[in-house]
Structure formats: C-alpha cells, structure tokens
PDB file of C-alpha atoms in Angstrom:
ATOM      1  CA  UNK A1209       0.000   0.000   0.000  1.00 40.00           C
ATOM      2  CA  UNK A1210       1.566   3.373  -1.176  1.00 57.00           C
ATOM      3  CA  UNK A1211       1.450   5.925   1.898  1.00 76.00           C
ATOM      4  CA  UNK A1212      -0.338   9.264   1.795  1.00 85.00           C
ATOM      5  CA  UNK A1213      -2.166   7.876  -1.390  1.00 85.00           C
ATOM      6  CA  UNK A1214      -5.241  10.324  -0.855  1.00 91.00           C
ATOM      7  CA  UNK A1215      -3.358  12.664  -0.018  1.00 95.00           C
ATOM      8  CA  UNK A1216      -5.261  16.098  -0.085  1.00 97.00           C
ATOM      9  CA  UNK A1217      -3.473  19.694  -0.832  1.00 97.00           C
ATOM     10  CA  UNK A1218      -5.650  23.109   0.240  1.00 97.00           C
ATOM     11  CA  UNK A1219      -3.981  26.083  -0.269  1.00 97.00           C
ATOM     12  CA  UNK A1220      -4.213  28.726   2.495  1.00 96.00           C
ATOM     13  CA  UNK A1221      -1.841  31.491   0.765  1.00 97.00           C
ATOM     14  CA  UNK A1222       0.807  32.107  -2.014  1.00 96.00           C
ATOM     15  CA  UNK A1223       3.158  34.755  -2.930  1.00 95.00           C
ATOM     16  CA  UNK A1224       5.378  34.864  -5.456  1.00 93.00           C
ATOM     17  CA  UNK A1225       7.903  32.890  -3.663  1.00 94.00           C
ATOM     18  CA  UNK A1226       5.914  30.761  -1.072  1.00 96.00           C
ATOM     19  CA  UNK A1227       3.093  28.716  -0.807  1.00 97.00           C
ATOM     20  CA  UNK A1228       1.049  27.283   2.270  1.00 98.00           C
ATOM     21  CA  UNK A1229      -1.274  23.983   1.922  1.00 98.00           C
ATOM     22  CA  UNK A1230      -3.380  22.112   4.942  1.00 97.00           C
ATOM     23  CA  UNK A1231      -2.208  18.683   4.329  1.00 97.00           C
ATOM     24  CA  UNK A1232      -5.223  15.937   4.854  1.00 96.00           C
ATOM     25  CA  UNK A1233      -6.233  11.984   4.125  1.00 94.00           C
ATOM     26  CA  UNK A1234      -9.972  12.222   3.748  1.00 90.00           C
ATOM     27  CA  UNK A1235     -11.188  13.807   6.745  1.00 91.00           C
ATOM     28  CA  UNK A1236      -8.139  13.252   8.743  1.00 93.00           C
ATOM     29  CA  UNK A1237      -5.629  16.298   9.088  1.00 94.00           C
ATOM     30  CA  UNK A1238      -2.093  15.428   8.633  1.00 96.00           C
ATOM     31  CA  UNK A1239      -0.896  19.066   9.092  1.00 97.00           C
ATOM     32  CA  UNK A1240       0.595  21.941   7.446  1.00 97.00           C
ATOM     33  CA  UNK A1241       3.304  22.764   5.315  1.00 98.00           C
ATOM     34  CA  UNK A1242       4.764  26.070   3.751  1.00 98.00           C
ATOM     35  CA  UNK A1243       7.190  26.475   1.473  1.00 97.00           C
ATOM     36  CA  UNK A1244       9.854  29.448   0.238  1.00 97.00           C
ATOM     37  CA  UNK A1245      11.545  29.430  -2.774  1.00 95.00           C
ATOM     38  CA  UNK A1246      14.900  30.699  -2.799  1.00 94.00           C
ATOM     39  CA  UNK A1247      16.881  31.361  -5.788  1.00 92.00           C
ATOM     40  CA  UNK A1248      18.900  28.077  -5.808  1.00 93.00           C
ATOM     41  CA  UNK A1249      16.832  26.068  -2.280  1.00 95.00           C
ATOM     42  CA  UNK A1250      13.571  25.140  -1.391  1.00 96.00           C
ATOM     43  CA  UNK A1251      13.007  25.722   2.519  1.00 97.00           C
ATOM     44  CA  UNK A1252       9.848  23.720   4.039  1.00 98.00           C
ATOM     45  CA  UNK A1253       8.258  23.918   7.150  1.00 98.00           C
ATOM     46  CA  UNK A1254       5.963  20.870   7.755  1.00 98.00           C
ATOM     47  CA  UNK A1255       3.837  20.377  11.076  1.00 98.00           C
ATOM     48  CA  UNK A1256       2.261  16.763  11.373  1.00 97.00           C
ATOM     49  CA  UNK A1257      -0.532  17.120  13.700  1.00 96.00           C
ATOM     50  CA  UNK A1258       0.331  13.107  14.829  1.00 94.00           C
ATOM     51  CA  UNK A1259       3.392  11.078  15.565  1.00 94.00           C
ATOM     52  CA  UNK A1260       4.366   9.444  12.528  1.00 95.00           C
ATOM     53  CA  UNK A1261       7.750   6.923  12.170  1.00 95.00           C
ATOM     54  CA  UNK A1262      10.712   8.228  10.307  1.00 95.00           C
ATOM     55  CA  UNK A1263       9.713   5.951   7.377  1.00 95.00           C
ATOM     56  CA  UNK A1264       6.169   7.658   7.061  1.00 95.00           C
ATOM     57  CA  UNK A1265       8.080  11.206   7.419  1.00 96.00           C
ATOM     58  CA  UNK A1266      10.035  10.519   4.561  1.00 96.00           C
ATOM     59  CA  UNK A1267       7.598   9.653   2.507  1.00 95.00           C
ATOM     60  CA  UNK A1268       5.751  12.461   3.563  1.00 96.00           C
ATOM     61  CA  UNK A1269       8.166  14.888   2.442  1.00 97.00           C
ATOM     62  CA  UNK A1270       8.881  12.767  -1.044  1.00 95.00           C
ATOM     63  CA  UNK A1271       4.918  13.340  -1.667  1.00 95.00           C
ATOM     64  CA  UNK A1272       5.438  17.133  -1.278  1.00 96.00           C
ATOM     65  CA  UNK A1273       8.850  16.975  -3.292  1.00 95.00           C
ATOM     66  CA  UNK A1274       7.108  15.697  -6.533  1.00 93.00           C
ATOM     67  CA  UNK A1275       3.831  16.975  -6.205  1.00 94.00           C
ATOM     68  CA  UNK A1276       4.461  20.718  -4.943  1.00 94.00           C
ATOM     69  CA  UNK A1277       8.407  21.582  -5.332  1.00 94.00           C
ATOM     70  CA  UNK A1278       9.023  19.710  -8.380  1.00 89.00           C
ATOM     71  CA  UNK A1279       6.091  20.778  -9.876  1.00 84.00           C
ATOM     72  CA  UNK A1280       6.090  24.652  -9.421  1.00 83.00           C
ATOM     73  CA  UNK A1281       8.749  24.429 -12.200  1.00 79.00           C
ATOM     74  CA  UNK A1282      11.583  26.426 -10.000  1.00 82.00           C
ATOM     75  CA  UNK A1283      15.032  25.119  -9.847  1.00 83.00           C
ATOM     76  CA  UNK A1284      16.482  24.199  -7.168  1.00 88.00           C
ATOM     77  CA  UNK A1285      19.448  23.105  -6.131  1.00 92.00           C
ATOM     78  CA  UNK A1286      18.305  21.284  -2.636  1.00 95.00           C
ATOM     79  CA  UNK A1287      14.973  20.916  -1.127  1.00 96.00           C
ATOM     80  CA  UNK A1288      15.391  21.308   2.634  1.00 97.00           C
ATOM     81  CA  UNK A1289      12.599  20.350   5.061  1.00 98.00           C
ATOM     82  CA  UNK A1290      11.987  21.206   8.931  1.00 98.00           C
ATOM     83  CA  UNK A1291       9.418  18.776  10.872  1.00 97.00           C
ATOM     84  CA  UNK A1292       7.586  20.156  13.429  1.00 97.00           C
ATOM     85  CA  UNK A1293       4.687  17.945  15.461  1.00 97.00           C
ATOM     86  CA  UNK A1294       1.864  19.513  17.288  1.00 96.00           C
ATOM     87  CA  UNK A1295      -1.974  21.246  16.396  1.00 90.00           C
ATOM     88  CA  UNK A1296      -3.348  24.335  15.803  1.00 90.00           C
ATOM     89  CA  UNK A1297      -4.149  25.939  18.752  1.00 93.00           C
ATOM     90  CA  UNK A1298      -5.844  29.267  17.503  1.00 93.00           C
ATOM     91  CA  UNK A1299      -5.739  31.714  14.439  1.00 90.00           C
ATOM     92  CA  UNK A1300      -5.661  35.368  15.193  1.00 94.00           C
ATOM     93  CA  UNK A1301      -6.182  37.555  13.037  1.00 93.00           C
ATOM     94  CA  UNK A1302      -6.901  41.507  12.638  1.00 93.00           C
ATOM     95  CA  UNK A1303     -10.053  40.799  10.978  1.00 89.00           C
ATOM     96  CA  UNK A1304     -11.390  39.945  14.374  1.00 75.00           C
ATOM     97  CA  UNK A1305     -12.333  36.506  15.825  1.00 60.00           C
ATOM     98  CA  UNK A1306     -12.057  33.514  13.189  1.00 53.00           C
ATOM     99  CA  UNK A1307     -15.694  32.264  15.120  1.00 54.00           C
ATOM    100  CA  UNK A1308     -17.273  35.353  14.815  1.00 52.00           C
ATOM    101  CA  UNK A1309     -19.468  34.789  12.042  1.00 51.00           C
ATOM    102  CA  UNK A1310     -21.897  37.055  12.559  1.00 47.00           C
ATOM    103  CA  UNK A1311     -23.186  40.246  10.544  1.00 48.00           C
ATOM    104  CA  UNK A1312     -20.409  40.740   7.840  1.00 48.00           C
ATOM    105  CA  UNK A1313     -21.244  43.500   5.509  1.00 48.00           C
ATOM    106  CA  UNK A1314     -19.391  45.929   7.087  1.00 48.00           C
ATOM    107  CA  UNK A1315     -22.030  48.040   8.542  1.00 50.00           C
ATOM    108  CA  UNK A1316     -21.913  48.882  11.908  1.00 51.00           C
ATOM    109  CA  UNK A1317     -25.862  48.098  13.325  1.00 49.00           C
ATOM    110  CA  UNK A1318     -24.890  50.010  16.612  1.00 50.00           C
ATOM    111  CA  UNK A1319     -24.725  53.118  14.928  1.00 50.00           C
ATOM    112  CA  UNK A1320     -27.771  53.282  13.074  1.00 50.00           C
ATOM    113  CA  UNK A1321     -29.065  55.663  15.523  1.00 49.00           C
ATOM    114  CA  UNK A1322     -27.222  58.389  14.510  1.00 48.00           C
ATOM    115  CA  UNK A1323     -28.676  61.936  13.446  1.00 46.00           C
TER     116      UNK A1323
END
C-alpha cells in the first residue's frame, strides 16, 4: 500500500515565492506545510498534527517533493525540510475573531441611531 495515497493539498496562501497547503487523508488532518523558494533552495516547514515513524516522514516529504516543489517548475538546487509535530491551537487575526461569524457586511448596526 503506497502511503499518503489520498493525499489532499488546500492552499491557504501564495506569494510569489511561497506557498502554504493544509495537508489531509480524507477527513483526517495530517498538518501543514509552507514552502519558500529561494533562488537556488527550497526551505519547508511541515507540522504533522500526529506522531508518525521516520519511514512515514520521509515519505511524507517525497509526496510534497514531486507533487508541490518539483512541480512549481523552479530550480532548485536542494529541497530542505523542517518537521515540526503539534496542532493548531488558535488563528488570530486583525479581521477579528475567526468564530465570529456574525453580521459581515461591514455596517456597523450600533450606529444606526445616529442623526
């Protein structure tokens, strides 16, 4: 059985020399990676939400090697990968609080009693 065979990419941002996916296997996370592309080296951060055995790492990080570095068409003389383990604790962001899904058109109700 190959490993990370449904392996799932979503892309949370990209400029022109990075990218960020959530890695997942169906509804499992797996983690996180981002990547920066430097003129001659690829520099990856990858958090695995689980434990995983050095074997499973590996493969891991071929998976991302041929089906992200490879295939952004950069060169590259090495492709160099830090593994982090833990989980997303929170997002913060200016925007206000990533739960707060409430009224979202930018008006603000509490001041419709103005004169």
């Amino acid at each position: 059985m190959q490993q990370f065979s449904t392996l799932r990419y979503d892309r949370v941002c990209r400029t022109p020399h990075s990218e960020a996916y959530l890695l997942s296997e169906g509804d499992q996370p797996v983690g996180r990676v981002d990547l920066h592309f430097g003129a001659s080296v690829v520099h990856a951060l990858l958090i695995v939400e689980r434990e995983l055995p050095e074997v499973e790492l590996r493969a891991l990080v071929q998976r991302l090697d041929e089906d992200l570095v490879w295939t952004a068409d950069q060169p590259r003389e090495d492709f160099l990968v830090t593994v982090y383990r833990g989980a997303e604790v929170v997002v913060v962001s200016d925007e206000g609080d990533e739960g707060d899904e409430g009224d979202d058109d930018g008006d603000d109700d509490e001041d419709d009693d103005e004169e």
